[in-house]
């Protein structure tokens, strides 16, 4: 298995889950602006979408998109319980969180990377993030992780995207439940190993 990543990008979520589940894999860093791998390969030739993550399986199959890759990895190793079994209500709840993170948190904070963002647009995105964070805080006030007592792929994804708040100087400390969640996840050995490996 080979994970194509960029330091600090959403590919960190896949990296964390690979380590949590004990997969054997290689890391390949991508220079996203140049669309080249660290060894000089044309990244578009590997992943026509041009962004990370991309996971190449041992048989050469290419997987893209965080939510899809995360579920694939969890389903291949059900004993890790990183996702409930497909077809259960617990899995539906996990999918709700994955979609919420993707469409409401990732997309909202991701817009702040746009160099052409106007002050008004930025203010709108920050206000939207604040509103969405109230939903996260309410869930995490009641339990340590998004779906309960057990760490899942949704937690890896949320932790990764919330890491961007430091870049944009957004204070998550005003939501103690969210700040506590970030601290809990950051303390996990797989998370520490992934972050260290990415520098």
PDB file of C-alpha atoms in Angstrom:
ATOM      1  CA  UNK A   1       0.000   0.000   0.000  1.00  0.00           C
ATOM      2  CA  UNK A   2       1.185   3.503  -0.771  1.00  0.00           C
ATOM      3  CA  UNK A   3      -0.279   6.719   0.676  1.00  0.00           C
ATOM      4  CA  UNK A   4       0.265   9.938  -1.207  1.00  0.00           C
ATOM      5  CA  UNK A   5       0.055  12.815   1.254  1.00  0.00           C
ATOM      6  CA  UNK A   6       0.842  16.448   1.916  1.00  0.00           C
ATOM      7  CA  UNK A   7       1.852  17.527   5.414  1.00  0.00           C
ATOM      8  CA  UNK A   8      -1.096  18.972   7.321  1.00  0.00           C
ATOM      9  CA  UNK A   9      -3.615  18.135   4.611  1.00  0.00           C
ATOM     10  CA  UNK A  10      -6.697  15.964   5.004  1.00  0.00           C
ATOM     11  CA  UNK A  11      -4.573  12.961   4.006  1.00  0.00           C
ATOM     12  CA  UNK A  12      -3.430  12.901   7.646  1.00  0.00           C
ATOM     13  CA  UNK A  13      -6.759  11.245   8.539  1.00  0.00           C
ATOM     14  CA  UNK A  14      -5.964   8.293   6.273  1.00  0.00           C
ATOM     15  CA  UNK A  15      -2.417   8.160   7.624  1.00  0.00           C
ATOM     16  CA  UNK A  16      -3.747   7.977  11.194  1.00  0.00           C
ATOM     17  CA  UNK A  17      -6.173   5.170  10.338  1.00  0.00           C
ATOM     18  CA  UNK A  18      -3.481   3.194   8.516  1.00  0.00           C
ATOM     19  CA  UNK A  19      -1.438   3.274  11.722  1.00  0.00           C
ATOM     20  CA  UNK A  20      -4.412   2.676  14.042  1.00  0.00           C
ATOM     21  CA  UNK A  21      -5.308  -0.459  12.066  1.00  0.00           C
ATOM     22  CA  UNK A  22      -1.729  -1.718  11.791  1.00  0.00           C
ATOM     23  CA  UNK A  23      -1.440  -1.639   8.007  1.00  0.00           C
ATOM     24  CA  UNK A  24       1.924  -1.879   6.274  1.00  0.00           C
ATOM     25  CA  UNK A  25       2.309   1.042   3.885  1.00  0.00           C
ATOM     26  CA  UNK A  26       4.733   3.457   2.292  1.00  0.00           C
ATOM     27  CA  UNK A  27       4.428   7.231   2.418  1.00  0.00           C
ATOM     28  CA  UNK A  28       4.990   9.436  -0.614  1.00  0.00           C
ATOM     29  CA  UNK A  29       4.949  13.184  -0.094  1.00  0.00           C
ATOM     30  CA  UNK A  30       3.397  15.328  -2.818  1.00  0.00           C
ATOM     31  CA  UNK A  31       4.282  18.924  -3.666  1.00  0.00           C
ATOM     32  CA  UNK A  32       0.727  19.984  -4.441  1.00  0.00           C
ATOM     33  CA  UNK A  33       1.511  23.287  -6.144  1.00  0.00           C
ATOM     34  CA  UNK A  34       3.935  21.596  -8.531  1.00  0.00           C
ATOM     35  CA  UNK A  35       1.906  18.376  -8.723  1.00  0.00           C
ATOM     36  CA  UNK A  36       5.054  16.316  -8.285  1.00  0.00           C
ATOM     37  CA  UNK A  37       5.910  13.569  -5.838  1.00  0.00           C
ATOM     38  CA  UNK A  38       9.039  13.826  -3.729  1.00  0.00           C
ATOM     39  CA  UNK A  39      10.789  11.611  -6.299  1.00  0.00           C
ATOM     40  CA  UNK A  40       9.748  13.845  -9.205  1.00  0.00           C
ATOM     41  CA  UNK A  41       6.836  11.814 -10.579  1.00  0.00           C
ATOM     42  CA  UNK A  42       3.921  13.645 -12.202  1.00  0.00           C
ATOM     43  CA  UNK A  43       1.220  13.384  -9.550  1.00  0.00           C
ATOM     44  CA  UNK A  44      -1.554  13.828 -12.123  1.00  0.00           C
ATOM     45  CA  UNK A  45      -0.354  10.570 -13.712  1.00  0.00           C
ATOM     46  CA  UNK A  46      -0.957   8.846 -10.366  1.00  0.00           C
ATOM     47  CA  UNK A  47      -4.128  10.669  -9.333  1.00  0.00           C
ATOM     48  CA  UNK A  48      -5.865  12.659 -12.093  1.00  0.00           C
ATOM     49  CA  UNK A  49      -7.725  14.660  -9.426  1.00  0.00           C
ATOM     50  CA  UNK A  50      -4.404  16.196  -8.414  1.00  0.00           C
ATOM     51  CA  UNK A  51      -5.052  16.407  -4.678  1.00  0.00           C
ATOM     52  CA  UNK A  52      -4.504  14.193  -1.666  1.00  0.00           C
ATOM     53  CA  UNK A  53      -5.155  11.689  -0.279  1.00  0.00           C
ATOM     54  CA  UNK A  54      -4.556   8.967  -2.801  1.00  0.00           C
ATOM     55  CA  UNK A  55      -4.047   5.407  -1.679  1.00  0.00           C
ATOM     56  CA  UNK A  56      -2.640   2.829  -4.074  1.00  0.00           C
ATOM     57  CA  UNK A  57      -3.400  -0.715  -2.993  1.00  0.00           C
ATOM     58  CA  UNK A  58      -0.964  -3.590  -3.411  1.00  0.00           C
ATOM     59  CA  UNK A  59      -2.768  -4.698  -6.596  1.00  0.00           C
ATOM     60  CA  UNK A  60      -2.411  -1.196  -8.103  1.00  0.00           C
ATOM     61  CA  UNK A  61      -5.989  -0.064  -7.448  1.00  0.00           C
ATOM     62  CA  UNK A  62      -6.211   3.683  -6.816  1.00  0.00           C
ATOM     63  CA  UNK A  63      -8.539   4.974  -4.086  1.00  0.00           C
ATOM     64  CA  UNK A  64      -9.252   8.674  -3.546  1.00  0.00           C
ATOM     65  CA  UNK A  65     -11.410  10.814  -1.238  1.00  0.00           C
ATOM     66  CA  UNK A  66     -11.046  10.691   2.530  1.00  0.00           C
ATOM     67  CA  UNK A  67     -14.475   9.320   3.375  1.00  0.00           C
ATOM     68  CA  UNK A  68     -14.221   6.461   0.873  1.00  0.00           C
ATOM     69  CA  UNK A  69     -10.658   5.495   1.805  1.00  0.00           C
ATOM     70  CA  UNK A  70     -11.364   5.630   5.533  1.00  0.00           C
ATOM     71  CA  UNK A  71     -14.364   3.317   5.219  1.00  0.00           C
ATOM     72  CA  UNK A  72     -12.461   0.914   2.989  1.00  0.00           C
ATOM     73  CA  UNK A  73      -9.601   0.659   5.485  1.00  0.00           C
ATOM     74  CA  UNK A  74     -11.948   0.132   8.427  1.00  0.00           C
ATOM     75  CA  UNK A  75     -13.985  -2.502   6.580  1.00  0.00           C
ATOM     76  CA  UNK A  76     -10.886  -4.511   5.640  1.00  0.00           C
ATOM     77  CA  UNK A  77     -10.020  -4.846   9.331  1.00  0.00           C
ATOM     78  CA  UNK A  78     -13.354  -5.127  11.184  1.00  0.00           C
ATOM     79  CA  UNK A  79     -11.574  -6.404  14.296  1.00  0.00           C
ATOM     80  CA  UNK A  80     -10.189  -2.886  14.856  1.00  0.00           C
ATOM     81  CA  UNK A  81     -13.754  -1.575  15.264  1.00  0.00           C
ATOM     82  CA  UNK A  82     -12.756   1.688  13.577  1.00  0.00           C
ATOM     83  CA  UNK A  83     -16.202   1.551  11.948  1.00  0.00           C
ATOM     84  CA  UNK A  84     -19.336  -0.380  12.895  1.00  0.00           C
ATOM     85  CA  UNK A  85     -20.492  -3.125  10.506  1.00  0.00           C
ATOM     86  CA  UNK A  86     -22.189  -2.006   7.295  1.00  0.00           C
ATOM     87  CA  UNK A  87     -25.969  -2.145   7.443  1.00  0.00           C
ATOM     88  CA  UNK A  88     -26.228  -1.306  11.145  1.00  0.00           C
ATOM     89  CA  UNK A  89     -27.750   1.833  12.601  1.00  0.00           C
ATOM     90  CA  UNK A  90     -24.368   2.524  14.213  1.00  0.00           C
ATOM     91  CA  UNK A  91     -22.824   2.629  10.732  1.00  0.00           C
ATOM     92  CA  UNK A  92     -25.515   5.025   9.559  1.00  0.00           C
ATOM     93  CA  UNK A  93     -24.661   7.322  12.478  1.00  0.00           C
ATOM     94  CA  UNK A  94     -20.962   7.112  11.609  1.00  0.00           C
ATOM     95  CA  UNK A  95     -21.791   8.029   8.002  1.00  0.00           C
ATOM     96  CA  UNK A  96     -23.785  11.016   9.231  1.00  0.00           C
ATOM     97  CA  UNK A  97     -20.681  12.289  11.004  1.00  0.00           C
ATOM     98  CA  UNK A  98     -18.386  11.577   8.057  1.00  0.00           C
ATOM     99  CA  UNK A  99     -20.689  13.532   5.753  1.00  0.00           C
ATOM    100  CA  UNK A 100     -21.065  16.380   8.245  1.00  0.00           C
ATOM    101  CA  UNK A 101     -17.296  16.669   8.621  1.00  0.00           C
ATOM    102  CA  UNK A 102     -16.797  16.558   4.859  1.00  0.00           C
ATOM    103  CA  UNK A 103     -19.501  19.008   3.842  1.00  0.00           C
ATOM    104  CA  UNK A 104     -19.720  21.323   6.837  1.00  0.00           C
ATOM    105  CA  UNK A 105     -16.308  21.375   8.548  1.00  0.00           C
ATOM    106  CA  UNK A 106     -13.789  20.421   5.852  1.00  0.00           C
ATOM    107  CA  UNK A 107     -15.440  22.533   3.160  1.00  0.00           C
ATOM    108  CA  UNK A 108     -15.908  25.511   5.469  1.00  0.00           C
ATOM    109  CA  UNK A 109     -12.334  25.622   6.769  1.00  0.00           C
ATOM    110  CA  UNK A 110     -10.891  24.562   3.425  1.00  0.00           C
ATOM    111  CA  UNK A 111     -12.188  27.773   1.848  1.00  0.00           C
ATOM    112  CA  UNK A 112      -9.839  29.738   4.104  1.00  0.00           C
ATOM    113  CA  UNK A 113      -6.860  28.373   2.143  1.00  0.00           C
ATOM    114  CA  UNK A 114      -8.051  30.248  -0.952  1.00  0.00           C
ATOM    115  CA  UNK A 115      -5.564  33.103  -1.520  1.00  0.00           C
ATOM    116  CA  UNK A 116      -8.323  35.146  -3.174  1.00  0.00           C
ATOM    117  CA  UNK A 117     -10.685  34.961  -0.215  1.00  0.00           C
ATOM    118  CA  UNK A 118     -12.191  38.364   0.590  1.00  0.00           C
ATOM    119  CA  UNK A 119     -12.515  39.609   4.179  1.00  0.00           C
ATOM    120  CA  UNK A 120     -16.301  39.299   3.920  1.00  0.00           C
ATOM    121  CA  UNK A 121     -16.109  35.734   2.620  1.00  0.00           C
ATOM    122  CA  UNK A 122     -13.629  34.827   5.337  1.00  0.00           C
ATOM    123  CA  UNK A 123     -15.884  36.304   8.038  1.00  0.00           C
ATOM    124  CA  UNK A 124     -18.792  34.287   6.654  1.00  0.00           C
ATOM    125  CA  UNK A 125     -16.778  31.045   6.723  1.00  0.00           C
ATOM    126  CA  UNK A 126     -15.606  31.670  10.301  1.00  0.00           C
ATOM    127  CA  UNK A 127     -19.177  32.407  11.421  1.00  0.00           C
ATOM    128  CA  UNK A 128     -20.379  29.216   9.733  1.00  0.00           C
ATOM    129  CA  UNK A 129     -17.603  27.221  11.426  1.00  0.00           C
ATOM    130  CA  UNK A 130     -18.694  28.660  14.785  1.00  0.00           C
ATOM    131  CA  UNK A 131     -22.286  27.545  14.177  1.00  0.00           C
ATOM    132  CA  UNK A 132     -21.200  24.067  13.116  1.00  0.00           C
ATOM    133  CA  UNK A 133     -18.843  23.795  16.085  1.00  0.00           C
ATOM    134  CA  UNK A 134     -21.802  24.111  18.441  1.00  0.00           C
ATOM    135  CA  UNK A 135     -23.115  20.850  16.988  1.00  0.00           C
ATOM    136  CA  UNK A 136     -19.748  19.161  17.520  1.00  0.00           C
ATOM    137  CA  UNK A 137     -19.476  20.519  21.047  1.00  0.00           C
ATOM    138  CA  UNK A 138     -22.946  19.268  21.965  1.00  0.00           C
ATOM    139  CA  UNK A 139     -22.049  15.737  20.846  1.00  0.00           C
ATOM    140  CA  UNK A 140     -18.642  15.748  22.511  1.00  0.00           C
ATOM    141  CA  UNK A 141     -20.050  17.124  25.775  1.00  0.00           C
ATOM    142  CA  UNK A 142     -21.778  13.773  26.224  1.00  0.00           C
ATOM    143  CA  UNK A 143     -19.067  11.325  25.109  1.00  0.00           C
ATOM    144  CA  UNK A 144     -15.331  11.224  24.392  1.00  0.00           C
ATOM    145  CA  UNK A 145     -15.683  10.527  20.661  1.00  0.00           C
ATOM    146  CA  UNK A 146     -18.234  11.401  18.006  1.00  0.00           C
ATOM    147  CA  UNK A 147     -20.090   8.095  18.126  1.00  0.00           C
ATOM    148  CA  UNK A 148     -19.501   7.208  21.763  1.00  0.00           C
ATOM    149  CA  UNK A 149     -16.733   5.627  23.797  1.00  0.00           C
ATOM    150  CA  UNK A 150     -14.765   4.181  20.882  1.00  0.00           C
ATOM    151  CA  UNK A 151     -12.391   6.034  18.525  1.00  0.00           C
ATOM    152  CA  UNK A 152     -13.497   5.698  14.879  1.00  0.00           C
ATOM    153  CA  UNK A 153     -12.494   6.868  11.434  1.00  0.00           C
ATOM    154  CA  UNK A 154     -14.759   9.903  11.915  1.00  0.00           C
ATOM    155  CA  UNK A 155     -12.637  11.022  14.854  1.00  0.00           C
ATOM    156  CA  UNK A 156      -9.443  10.737  12.793  1.00  0.00           C
ATOM    157  CA  UNK A 157     -11.032  12.866  10.080  1.00  0.00           C
ATOM    158  CA  UNK A 158     -12.406  15.499  12.447  1.00  0.00           C
ATOM    159  CA  UNK A 159      -9.116  15.769  14.352  1.00  0.00           C
ATOM    160  CA  UNK A 160      -7.258  16.336  11.084  1.00  0.00           C
ATOM    161  CA  UNK A 161      -9.548  19.119   9.880  1.00  0.00           C
ATOM    162  CA  UNK A 162      -9.664  20.807  13.285  1.00  0.00           C
ATOM    163  CA  UNK A 163      -5.867  21.002  13.093  1.00  0.00           C
ATOM    164  CA  UNK A 164      -6.337  23.740  10.507  1.00  0.00           C
ATOM    165  CA  UNK A 165      -7.837  26.049  13.136  1.00  0.00           C
ATOM    166  CA  UNK A 166      -4.301  26.783  14.387  1.00  0.00           C
ATOM    167  CA  UNK A 167      -3.247  27.952  10.924  1.00  0.00           C
ATOM    168  CA  UNK A 168      -6.131  30.397  10.790  1.00  0.00           C
ATOM    169  CA  UNK A 169      -5.878  31.444  14.456  1.00  0.00           C
ATOM    170  CA  UNK A 170      -9.379  30.199  15.281  1.00  0.00           C
ATOM    171  CA  UNK A 171      -9.810  29.566  18.987  1.00  0.00           C
ATOM    172  CA  UNK A 172     -11.460  26.201  19.666  1.00  0.00           C
ATOM    173  CA  UNK A 173     -10.821  26.732  23.394  1.00  0.00           C
ATOM    174  CA  UNK A 174     -14.202  28.425  23.655  1.00  0.00           C
ATOM    175  CA  UNK A 175     -15.647  24.923  23.221  1.00  0.00           C
ATOM    176  CA  UNK A 176     -14.012  22.897  26.012  1.00  0.00           C
ATOM    177  CA  UNK A 177     -15.531  19.680  24.709  1.00  0.00           C
ATOM    178  CA  UNK A 178     -13.895  20.178  21.297  1.00  0.00           C
ATOM    179  CA  UNK A 179     -10.558  21.196  22.795  1.00  0.00           C
ATOM    180  CA  UNK A 180     -10.704  18.124  25.041  1.00  0.00           C
ATOM    181  CA  UNK A 181     -11.438  15.919  22.049  1.00  0.00           C
ATOM    182  CA  UNK A 182      -8.457  17.302  20.141  1.00  0.00           C
ATOM    183  CA  UNK A 183      -6.224  16.644  23.137  1.00  0.00           C
ATOM    184  CA  UNK A 184      -7.488  13.058  23.551  1.00  0.00           C
ATOM    185  CA  UNK A 185      -6.937  12.227  19.916  1.00  0.00           C
ATOM    186  CA  UNK A 186      -3.523  13.933  19.840  1.00  0.00           C
ATOM    187  CA  UNK A 187      -2.415  11.672  22.707  1.00  0.00           C
ATOM    188  CA  UNK A 188      -3.084   8.475  20.760  1.00  0.00           C
ATOM    189  CA  UNK A 189       0.166   6.699  19.804  1.00  0.00           C
ATOM    190  CA  UNK A 190      -0.908   6.205  16.171  1.00  0.00           C
ATOM    191  CA  UNK A 191      -1.710   9.911  15.862  1.00  0.00           C
ATOM    192  CA  UNK A 192       1.629  10.910  17.357  1.00  0.00           C
ATOM    193  CA  UNK A 193       3.461   8.512  15.030  1.00  0.00           C
ATOM    194  CA  UNK A 194       1.623   9.836  11.955  1.00  0.00           C
ATOM    195  CA  UNK A 195       2.300  13.453  12.843  1.00  0.00           C
ATOM    196  CA  UNK A 196       5.958  12.738  13.550  1.00  0.00           C
ATOM    197  CA  UNK A 197       6.340  10.893  10.244  1.00  0.00           C
ATOM    198  CA  UNK A 198       4.844  13.839   8.357  1.00  0.00           C
ATOM    199  CA  UNK A 199       7.023  16.347  10.196  1.00  0.00           C
TER     200      UNK A 199
END
